[in-house]
PDB file of C-alpha atoms in Angstrom:
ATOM      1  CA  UNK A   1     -21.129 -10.759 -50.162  1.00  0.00           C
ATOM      2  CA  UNK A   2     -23.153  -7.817 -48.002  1.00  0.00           C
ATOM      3  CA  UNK A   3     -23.951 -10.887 -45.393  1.00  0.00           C
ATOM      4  CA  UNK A   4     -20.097 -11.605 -45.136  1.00  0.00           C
ATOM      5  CA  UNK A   5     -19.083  -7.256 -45.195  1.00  0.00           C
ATOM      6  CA  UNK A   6     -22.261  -7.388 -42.261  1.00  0.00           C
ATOM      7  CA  UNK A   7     -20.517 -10.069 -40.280  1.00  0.00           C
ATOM      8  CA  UNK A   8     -17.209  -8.687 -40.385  1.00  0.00           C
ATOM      9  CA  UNK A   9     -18.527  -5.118 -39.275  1.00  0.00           C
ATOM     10  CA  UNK A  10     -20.640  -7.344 -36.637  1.00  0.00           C
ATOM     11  CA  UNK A  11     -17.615  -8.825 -35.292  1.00  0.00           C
ATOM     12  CA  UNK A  12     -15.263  -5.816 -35.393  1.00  0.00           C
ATOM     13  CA  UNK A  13     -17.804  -4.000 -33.288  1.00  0.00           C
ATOM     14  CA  UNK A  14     -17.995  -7.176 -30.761  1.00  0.00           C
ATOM     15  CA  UNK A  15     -13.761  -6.995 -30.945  1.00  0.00           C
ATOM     16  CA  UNK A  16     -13.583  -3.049 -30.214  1.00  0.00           C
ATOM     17  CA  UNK A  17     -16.134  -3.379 -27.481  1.00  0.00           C
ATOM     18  CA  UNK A  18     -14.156  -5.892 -25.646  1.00  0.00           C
ATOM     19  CA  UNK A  19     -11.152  -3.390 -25.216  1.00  0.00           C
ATOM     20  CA  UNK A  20     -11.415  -1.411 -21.900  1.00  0.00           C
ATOM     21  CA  UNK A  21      -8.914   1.460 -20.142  1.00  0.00           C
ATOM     22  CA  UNK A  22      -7.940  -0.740 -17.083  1.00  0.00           C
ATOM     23  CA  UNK A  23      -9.775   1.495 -15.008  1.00  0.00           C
ATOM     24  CA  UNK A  24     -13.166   0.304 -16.491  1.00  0.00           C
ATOM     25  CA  UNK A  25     -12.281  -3.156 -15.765  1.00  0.00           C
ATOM     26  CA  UNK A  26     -12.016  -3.272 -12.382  1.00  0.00           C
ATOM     27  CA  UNK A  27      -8.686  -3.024 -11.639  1.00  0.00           C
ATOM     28  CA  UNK A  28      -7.261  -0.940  -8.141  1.00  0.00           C
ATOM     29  CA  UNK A  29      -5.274   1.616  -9.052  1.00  0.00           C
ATOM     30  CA  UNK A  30      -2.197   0.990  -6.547  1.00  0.00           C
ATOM     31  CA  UNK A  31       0.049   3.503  -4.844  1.00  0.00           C
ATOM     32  CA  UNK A  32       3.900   2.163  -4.112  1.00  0.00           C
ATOM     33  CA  UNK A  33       5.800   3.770  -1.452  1.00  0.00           C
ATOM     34  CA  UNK A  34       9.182   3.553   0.764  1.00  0.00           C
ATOM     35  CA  UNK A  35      10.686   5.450   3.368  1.00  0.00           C
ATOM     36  CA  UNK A  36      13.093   6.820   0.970  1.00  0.00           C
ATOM     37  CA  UNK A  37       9.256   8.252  -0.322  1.00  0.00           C
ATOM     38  CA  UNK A  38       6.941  10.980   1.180  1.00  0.00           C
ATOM     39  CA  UNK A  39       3.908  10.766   0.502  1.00  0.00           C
ATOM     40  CA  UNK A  40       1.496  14.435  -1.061  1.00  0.00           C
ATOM     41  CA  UNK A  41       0.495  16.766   1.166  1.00  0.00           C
ATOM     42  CA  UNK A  42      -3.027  15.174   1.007  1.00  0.00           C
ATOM     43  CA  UNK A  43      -3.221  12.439  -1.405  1.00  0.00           C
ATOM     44  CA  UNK A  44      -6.764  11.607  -3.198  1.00  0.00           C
ATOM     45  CA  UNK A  45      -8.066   7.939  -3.733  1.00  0.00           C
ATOM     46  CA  UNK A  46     -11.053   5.980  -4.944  1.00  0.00           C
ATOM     47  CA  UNK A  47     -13.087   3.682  -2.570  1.00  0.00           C
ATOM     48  CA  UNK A  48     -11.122  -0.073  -3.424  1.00  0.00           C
ATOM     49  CA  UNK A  49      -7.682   1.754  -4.443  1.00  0.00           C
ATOM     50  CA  UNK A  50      -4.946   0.257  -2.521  1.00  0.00           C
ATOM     51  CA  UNK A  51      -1.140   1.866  -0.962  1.00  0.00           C
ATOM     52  CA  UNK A  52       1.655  -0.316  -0.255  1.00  0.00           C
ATOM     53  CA  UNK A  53       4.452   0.989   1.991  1.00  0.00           C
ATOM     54  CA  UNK A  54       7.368  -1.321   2.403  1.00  0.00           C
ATOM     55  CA  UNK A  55      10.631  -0.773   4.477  1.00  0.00           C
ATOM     56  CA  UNK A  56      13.163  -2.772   6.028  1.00  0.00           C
ATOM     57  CA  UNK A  57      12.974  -4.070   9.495  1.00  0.00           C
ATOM     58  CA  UNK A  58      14.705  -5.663  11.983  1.00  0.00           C
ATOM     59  CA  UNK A  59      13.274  -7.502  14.682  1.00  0.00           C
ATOM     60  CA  UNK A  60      16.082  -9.039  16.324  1.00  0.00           C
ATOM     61  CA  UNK A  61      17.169  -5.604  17.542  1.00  0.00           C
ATOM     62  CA  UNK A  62      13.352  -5.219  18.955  1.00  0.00           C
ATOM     63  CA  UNK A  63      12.561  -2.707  16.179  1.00  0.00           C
ATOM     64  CA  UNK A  64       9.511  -2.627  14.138  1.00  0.00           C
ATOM     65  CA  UNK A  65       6.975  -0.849  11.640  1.00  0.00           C
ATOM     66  CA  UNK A  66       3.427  -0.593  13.277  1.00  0.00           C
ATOM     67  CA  UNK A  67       0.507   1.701  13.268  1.00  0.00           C
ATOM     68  CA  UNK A  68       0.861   4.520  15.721  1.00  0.00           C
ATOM     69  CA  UNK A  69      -3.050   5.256  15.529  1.00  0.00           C
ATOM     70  CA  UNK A  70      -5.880   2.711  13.529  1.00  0.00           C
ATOM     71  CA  UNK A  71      -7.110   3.932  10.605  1.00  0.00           C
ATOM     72  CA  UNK A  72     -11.032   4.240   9.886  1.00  0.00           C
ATOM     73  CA  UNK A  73     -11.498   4.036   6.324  1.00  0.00           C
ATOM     74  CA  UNK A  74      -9.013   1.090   5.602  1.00  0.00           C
ATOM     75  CA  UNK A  75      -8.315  -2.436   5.525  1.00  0.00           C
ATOM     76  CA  UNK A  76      -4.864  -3.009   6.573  1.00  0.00           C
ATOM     77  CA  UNK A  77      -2.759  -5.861   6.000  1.00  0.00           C
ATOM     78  CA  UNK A  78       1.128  -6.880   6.956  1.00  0.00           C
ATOM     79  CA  UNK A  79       3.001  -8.995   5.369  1.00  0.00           C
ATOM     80  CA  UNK A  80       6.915  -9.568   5.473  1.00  0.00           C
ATOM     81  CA  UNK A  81       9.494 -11.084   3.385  1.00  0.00           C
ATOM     82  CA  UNK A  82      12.436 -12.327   4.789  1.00  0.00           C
ATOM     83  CA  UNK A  83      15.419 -11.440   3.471  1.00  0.00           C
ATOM     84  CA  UNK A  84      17.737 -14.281   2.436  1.00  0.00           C
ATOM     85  CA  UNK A  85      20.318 -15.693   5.028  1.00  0.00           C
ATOM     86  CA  UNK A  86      22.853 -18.563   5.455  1.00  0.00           C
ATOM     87  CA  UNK A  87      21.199 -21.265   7.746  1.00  0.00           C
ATOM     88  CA  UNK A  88      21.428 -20.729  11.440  1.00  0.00           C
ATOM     89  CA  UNK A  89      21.984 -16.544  10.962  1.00  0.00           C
ATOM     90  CA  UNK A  90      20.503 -14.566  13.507  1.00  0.00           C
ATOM     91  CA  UNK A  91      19.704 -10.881  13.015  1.00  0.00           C
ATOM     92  CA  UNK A  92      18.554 -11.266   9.793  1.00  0.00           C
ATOM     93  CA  UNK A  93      16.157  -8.433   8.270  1.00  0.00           C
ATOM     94  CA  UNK A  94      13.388  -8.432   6.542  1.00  0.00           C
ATOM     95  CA  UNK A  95      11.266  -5.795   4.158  1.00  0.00           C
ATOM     96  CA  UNK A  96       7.482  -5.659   5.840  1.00  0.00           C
ATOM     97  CA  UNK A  97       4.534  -4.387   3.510  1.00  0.00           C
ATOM     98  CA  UNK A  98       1.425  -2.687   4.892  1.00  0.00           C
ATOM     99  CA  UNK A  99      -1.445  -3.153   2.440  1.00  0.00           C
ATOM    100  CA  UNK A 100      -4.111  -0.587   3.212  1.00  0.00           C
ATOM    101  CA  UNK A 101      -7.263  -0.482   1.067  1.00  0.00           C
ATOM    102  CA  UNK A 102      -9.986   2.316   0.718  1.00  0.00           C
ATOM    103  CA  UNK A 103     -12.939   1.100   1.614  1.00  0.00           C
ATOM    104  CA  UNK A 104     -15.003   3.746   2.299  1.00  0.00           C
ATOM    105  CA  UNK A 105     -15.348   7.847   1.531  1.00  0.00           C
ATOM    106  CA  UNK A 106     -13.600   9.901   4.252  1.00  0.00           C
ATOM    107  CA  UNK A 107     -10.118  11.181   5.267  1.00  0.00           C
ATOM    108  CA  UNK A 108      -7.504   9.254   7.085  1.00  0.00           C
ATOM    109  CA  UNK A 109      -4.048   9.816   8.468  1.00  0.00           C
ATOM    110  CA  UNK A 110      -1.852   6.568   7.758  1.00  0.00           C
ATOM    111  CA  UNK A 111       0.960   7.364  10.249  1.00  0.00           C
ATOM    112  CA  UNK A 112       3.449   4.259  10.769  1.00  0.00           C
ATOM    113  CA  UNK A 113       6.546   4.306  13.060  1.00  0.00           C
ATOM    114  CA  UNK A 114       9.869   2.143  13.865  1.00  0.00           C
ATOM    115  CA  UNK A 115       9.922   1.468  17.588  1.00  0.00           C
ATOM    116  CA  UNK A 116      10.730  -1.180  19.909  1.00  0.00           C
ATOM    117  CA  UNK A 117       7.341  -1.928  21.219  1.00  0.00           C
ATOM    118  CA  UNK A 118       8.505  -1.379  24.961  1.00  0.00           C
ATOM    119  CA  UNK A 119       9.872   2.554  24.317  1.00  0.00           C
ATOM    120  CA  UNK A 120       8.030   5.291  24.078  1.00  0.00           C
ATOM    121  CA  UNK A 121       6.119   5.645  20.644  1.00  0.00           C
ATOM    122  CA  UNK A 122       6.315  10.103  20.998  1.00  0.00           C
ATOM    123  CA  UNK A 123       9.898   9.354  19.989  1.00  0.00           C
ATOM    124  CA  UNK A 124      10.036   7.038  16.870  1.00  0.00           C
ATOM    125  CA  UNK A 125      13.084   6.160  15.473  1.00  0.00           C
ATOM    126  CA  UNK A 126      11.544   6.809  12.298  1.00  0.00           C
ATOM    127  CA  UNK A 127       8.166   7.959  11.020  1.00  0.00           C
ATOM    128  CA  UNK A 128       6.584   7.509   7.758  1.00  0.00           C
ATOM    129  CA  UNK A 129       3.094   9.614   7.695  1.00  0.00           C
ATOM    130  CA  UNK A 130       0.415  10.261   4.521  1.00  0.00           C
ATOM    131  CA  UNK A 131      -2.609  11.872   4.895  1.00  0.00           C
ATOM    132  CA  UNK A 132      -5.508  10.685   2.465  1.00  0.00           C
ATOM    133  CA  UNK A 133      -8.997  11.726   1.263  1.00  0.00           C
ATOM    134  CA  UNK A 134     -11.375   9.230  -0.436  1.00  0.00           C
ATOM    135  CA  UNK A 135     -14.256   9.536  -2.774  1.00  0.00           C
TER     136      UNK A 135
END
């Protein structure tokens, strides 16, 4: 009977063990925003976090979400998803995503604006800025 009570404390040990905050598994913490959101005043990050921003676009009018300045410490991505449409519509929107990932310590300014790539970017029709610090 104490081998059996010695196994069971064995494998409750092994069982406890296993269970980890999601932080200590490896998992990126990952910051959501919209232009409806502003970002902190100086948000904080960990080297492989990640921040999505997504907003609505339109490219058939010649407007668009780009970087107004690269970033140093990130690895951006863009993605879009079409928004759904009856065959043969034109002007049809779209949401597009920037994935940026910390990849290294530092400070950044993510600054992303709405413009028709032939205007002037000092006048954006919109502006979505956050500045971040990561350790």
């Amino acid at each position: 009977m104490k081998t059996f009570g010695s196994i069971v404390v064995i494998l409750l040990g092994m069982g406890l063990s296993a269970c980890h905050s999601p932080s200590s598994t490896g998992i990126a913490k990952t910051h959501i925003y919209t232009l409806k959101q502003k970002c902190p005043t100086l948000m904080e990050m960990k080297v492989g976090e990640i921040l999505l921003f997504n907003a609505p676009e339109n490219p058939s009018t010649g407007y668009q979400w780009q970087l107004a300045q690269p970033v140093q410490n990130f690895k951006t991505e863009e993605t879009f998803l079409q928004k759904d449409a009856e065959d043969g519509a034109v002007g049809v929107g779209r949401i597009k995503t920037f994935k940026f990932t910390a990849q290294k310590p530092g400070q950044d300014l993510i600054e992303l604006v709405y413009v028709r790539s032939w205007e002037s970017a000092k006048q954006p029709e919109q502006l979505w800025q956050c500045r971040i610090r990561i350790s």
